[in-house]
mmCIF file of C-alpha atoms and ligand atoms in Angstrom:
data_model
loop_
_atom_site.group_PDB
_atom_site.id
_atom_site.type_symbol
_atom_site.label_atom_id
_atom_site.label_comp_id
_atom_site.label_asym_id
_atom_site.label_seq_id
_atom_site.Cartn_x
_atom_site.Cartn_y
_atom_site.Cartn_z
ATOM 1 C CA UNK A 1 30.785 22.977 -1.587
ATOM 2 C CA UNK A 2 27.823 24.990 0.018
ATOM 3 C CA UNK A 3 25.350 22.953 1.389
ATOM 4 C CA UNK A 4 22.047 22.773 -0.122
ATOM 5 C CA UNK A 5 19.238 22.503 2.690
ATOM 6 C CA UNK A 6 16.960 19.658 1.528
ATOM 7 C CA UNK A 7 14.798 19.931 4.660
ATOM 8 C CA UNK A 8 10.984 19.464 3.771
ATOM 9 C CA UNK A 9 11.984 18.340 0.060
ATOM 10 C CA UNK A 10 10.482 15.469 -1.151
ATOM 11 C CA UNK A 11 12.241 12.611 -3.551
ATOM 12 C CA UNK A 12 9.960 10.053 -4.718
ATOM 13 C CA UNK A 13 8.412 8.461 -1.341
ATOM 14 C CA UNK A 14 10.839 10.117 0.822
ATOM 15 C CA UNK A 15 10.297 13.381 2.523
ATOM 16 C CA UNK A 16 13.426 15.128 4.304
ATOM 17 C CA UNK A 17 12.725 15.785 7.874
ATOM 18 C CA UNK A 18 16.232 17.165 8.850
ATOM 19 C CA UNK A 19 19.922 16.986 8.433
ATOM 20 C CA UNK A 20 21.529 13.828 10.306
ATOM 21 C CA UNK A 21 24.134 14.644 12.953
ATOM 22 C CA UNK A 22 26.582 12.808 10.920
ATOM 23 C CA UNK A 23 28.230 12.662 7.429
ATOM 24 C CA UNK A 24 29.064 9.744 5.222
ATOM 25 C CA UNK A 25 32.481 10.669 4.156
ATOM 26 C CA UNK A 26 32.256 13.901 2.130
ATOM 27 C CA UNK A 27 28.414 13.215 1.888
ATOM 28 C CA UNK A 28 25.798 15.065 3.700
ATOM 29 C CA UNK A 29 23.210 12.652 5.379
ATOM 30 C CA UNK A 30 19.347 13.390 5.867
ATOM 31 C CA UNK A 31 16.818 11.853 8.096
ATOM 32 C CA UNK A 32 13.895 11.073 5.794
ATOM 33 C CA UNK A 33 10.549 9.795 6.285
ATOM 34 C CA UNK A 34 9.245 7.309 3.633
ATOM 35 C CA UNK A 35 5.590 7.297 2.662
ATOM 36 C CA UNK A 36 5.425 3.812 4.030
ATOM 37 C CA UNK A 37 6.329 5.289 7.551
ATOM 38 C CA UNK A 38 9.780 4.251 7.940
ATOM 39 C CA UNK A 39 12.335 6.804 9.045
ATOM 40 C CA UNK A 40 15.755 6.319 7.325
ATOM 41 C CA UNK A 41 19.102 8.155 6.648
ATOM 42 C CA UNK A 42 19.849 8.691 3.227
ATOM 43 C CA UNK A 43 22.895 10.571 1.735
ATOM 44 C CA UNK A 44 21.665 13.872 -0.027
ATOM 45 C CA UNK A 45 23.558 13.157 -3.343
ATOM 46 C CA UNK A 46 21.452 10.061 -4.075
ATOM 47 C CA UNK A 47 18.306 11.632 -3.246
ATOM 48 C CA UNK A 48 18.949 14.460 -5.653
ATOM 49 C CA UNK A 49 20.160 12.266 -8.590
ATOM 50 C CA UNK A 50 16.818 10.228 -8.090
ATOM 51 C CA UNK A 51 19.052 7.072 -7.118
ATOM 52 C CA UNK A 52 17.184 6.760 -3.723
ATOM 53 C CA UNK A 53 13.245 7.114 -3.860
ATOM 54 C CA UNK A 54 12.141 5.372 -0.765
ATOM 55 C CA UNK A 55 13.447 3.480 2.142
ATOM 56 C CA UNK A 56 14.000 0.281 0.302
ATOM 57 C CA UNK A 57 10.171 -0.753 0.583
ATOM 58 C CA UNK A 58 9.408 0.265 -3.010
ATOM 59 C CA UNK A 59 11.610 -1.935 -4.622
ATOM 60 C CA UNK A 60 10.567 -4.741 -2.503
ATOM 61 C CA UNK A 61 6.938 -4.216 -2.857
ATOM 62 C CA UNK A 62 7.320 -4.312 -6.862
ATOM 63 C CA UNK A 63 9.139 -7.619 -6.526
ATOM 64 C CA UNK A 64 6.184 -8.804 -4.255
ATOM 65 C CA UNK A 65 3.748 -7.719 -6.679
ATOM 66 C CA UNK A 66 5.142 -9.079 -9.540
ATOM 67 C CA UNK A 67 5.410 -12.350 -7.984
ATOM 68 C CA UNK A 68 1.871 -12.241 -6.657
ATOM 69 C CA UNK A 69 0.587 -10.994 -10.099
ATOM 70 C CA UNK A 70 1.965 -13.997 -11.942
ATOM 71 C CA UNK A 71 0.502 -16.360 -9.119
ATOM 72 C CA UNK A 72 -2.953 -14.569 -9.169
ATOM 73 C CA UNK A 73 -3.095 -14.240 -12.946
ATOM 74 C CA UNK A 74 -3.441 -17.944 -13.075
ATOM 75 C CA UNK A 75 -5.599 -18.541 -10.019
ATOM 76 C CA UNK A 76 -8.022 -15.432 -8.921
ATOM 77 C CA UNK A 77 -7.976 -12.795 -11.605
ATOM 78 C CA UNK A 78 -9.819 -14.464 -14.540
ATOM 79 C CA UNK A 79 -12.584 -15.666 -12.076
ATOM 80 C CA UNK A 80 -12.862 -12.326 -10.071
ATOM 81 C CA UNK A 81 -13.043 -10.099 -12.998
ATOM 82 C CA UNK A 82 -15.824 -12.601 -14.619
ATOM 83 C CA UNK A 83 -17.782 -12.628 -11.448
ATOM 84 C CA UNK A 84 -17.640 -9.214 -10.605
ATOM 85 C CA UNK A 85 -17.411 -7.170 -13.840
ATOM 86 C CA UNK A 86 -20.746 -5.654 -13.343
ATOM 87 C CA UNK A 87 -20.127 -4.223 -9.877
ATOM 88 C CA UNK A 88 -19.000 -0.556 -9.700
ATOM 89 C CA UNK A 89 -17.159 0.237 -6.702
ATOM 90 C CA UNK A 90 -18.546 3.066 -4.725
ATOM 91 C CA UNK A 91 -16.019 5.763 -4.251
ATOM 92 C CA UNK A 92 -17.122 6.866 -1.113
ATOM 93 C CA UNK A 93 -14.410 5.933 1.716
ATOM 94 C CA UNK A 94 -11.089 6.714 2.371
ATOM 95 C CA UNK A 95 -9.444 4.126 0.022
ATOM 96 C CA UNK A 96 -11.912 4.862 -3.001
ATOM 97 C CA UNK A 97 -13.513 1.654 -2.352
ATOM 98 C CA UNK A 98 -16.672 0.614 0.029
ATOM 99 C CA UNK A 99 -15.587 -1.924 2.509
ATOM 100 C CA UNK A 100 -11.800 -1.275 2.130
ATOM 101 C CA UNK A 101 -9.347 0.181 4.775
ATOM 102 C CA UNK A 102 -5.625 0.824 4.875
ATOM 103 C CA UNK A 103 -3.502 -0.552 7.579
ATOM 104 C CA UNK A 104 0.264 -0.876 8.271
ATOM 105 C CA UNK A 105 1.643 -4.247 8.951
ATOM 106 C CA UNK A 106 2.951 -4.525 12.500
ATOM 107 C CA UNK A 107 6.640 -5.234 11.940
ATOM 108 C CA UNK A 108 7.792 -3.975 8.846
ATOM 109 C CA UNK A 109 5.302 -1.026 8.702
ATOM 110 C CA UNK A 110 4.247 -1.480 5.344
ATOM 111 C CA UNK A 111 0.868 -0.294 3.509
ATOM 112 C CA UNK A 112 -1.652 -2.942 3.059
ATOM 113 C CA UNK A 113 -5.420 -2.837 2.511
ATOM 114 C CA UNK A 114 -8.248 -5.008 4.334
ATOM 115 C CA UNK A 115 -11.462 -5.781 2.991
ATOM 116 C CA UNK A 116 -14.444 -6.085 5.599
ATOM 117 C CA UNK A 117 -17.870 -6.537 5.962
ATOM 118 C CA UNK A 118 -20.426 -6.639 8.568
ATOM 119 C CA UNK A 119 -22.728 -9.656 8.702
ATOM 120 C CA UNK A 120 -25.246 -9.721 11.272
ATOM 121 C CA UNK A 121 -23.586 -7.488 13.559
ATOM 122 C CA UNK A 122 -20.165 -9.229 13.330
ATOM 123 C CA UNK A 123 -17.089 -8.083 11.239
ATOM 124 C CA UNK A 124 -15.427 -10.329 8.882
ATOM 125 C CA UNK A 125 -11.954 -9.345 7.263
ATOM 126 C CA UNK A 126 -9.510 -10.320 4.623
ATOM 127 C CA UNK A 127 -6.282 -8.842 4.761
ATOM 128 C CA UNK A 128 -3.010 -8.526 3.148
ATOM 129 C CA UNK A 129 -3.776 -6.813 -0.083
ATOM 130 C CA UNK A 130 -1.352 -4.572 -1.800
ATOM 131 C CA UNK A 131 -3.828 -2.385 -3.384
ATOM 132 C CA UNK A 132 -7.279 -0.992 -2.654
ATOM 133 C CA UNK A 133 -8.542 -2.414 -5.804
ATOM 134 C CA UNK A 134 -7.308 -5.851 -5.068
ATOM 135 C CA UNK A 135 -8.884 -5.450 -1.610
ATOM 136 C CA UNK A 136 -12.095 -4.660 -3.038
ATOM 137 C CA UNK A 137 -12.398 -6.909 -6.087
ATOM 138 C CA UNK A 138 -10.634 -10.023 -4.376
ATOM 139 C CA UNK A 139 -11.501 -9.217 -0.743
ATOM 140 C CA UNK A 140 -14.705 -7.288 -0.272
ATOM 141 C CA UNK A 141 -16.752 -8.789 -3.129
ATOM 142 C CA UNK A 142 -15.397 -12.489 -2.124
ATOM 143 C CA UNK A 143 -16.659 -11.561 1.303
ATOM 144 C CA UNK A 144 -20.031 -10.567 -0.057
ATOM 145 C CA UNK A 145 -20.463 -13.739 -2.186
ATOM 146 C CA UNK A 146 -19.315 -16.015 0.874
ATOM 147 C CA UNK A 147 -21.482 -14.044 3.617
ATOM 148 C CA UNK A 148 -24.293 -12.329 2.096
ATOM 149 C CA UNK A 149 -27.432 -13.685 0.818
ATOM 150 C CA UNK A 150 -27.725 -13.570 -2.879
ATOM 151 C CA UNK A 151 -29.339 -10.721 -4.061
ATOM 152 C CA UNK A 152 -28.880 -8.661 -0.537
ATOM 153 C CA UNK A 153 -25.558 -7.026 -0.837
ATOM 154 C CA UNK A 154 -26.516 -3.464 -1.278
ATOM 155 C CA UNK A 155 -26.180 -2.166 2.183
ATOM 156 C CA UNK A 156 -23.886 -4.203 4.217
HETATM 157 ZN ZN1 ZN B 1 9.293 3.011 2.550
#
């Protein structure tokens, strides 16, 4: 069978960098970079059929999100949405939310969001959010409530 060159092709979160220097049986293996930053070797056929769409982090993240949502639904969501429903995030930062930045976890290099606020020249953080929206509503606005005097949270 003729080799189809998958270099630079994208499959879900994976972008093919180059062909690996080995095969798995009759299957051609490709070196792929995941959107999360991981570089992994994947069999070309699974990429083409859609069976492989990330380095494995996507599945993991969904599981974590589900667990966390169940937990938060009870504890935080109701409160946060009530408290902050009149707040509209300003879409002017790289994440689309004021006071929210992306980062990658040190060990597993997974994408996370961190909320921050500057109070009297000192920066306060709340990290570990899976989405920018969460970081804003449950992090940034929480920080505003905690650190800013009431009614003075416009320019921080
Ligand atoms: Zn990944």
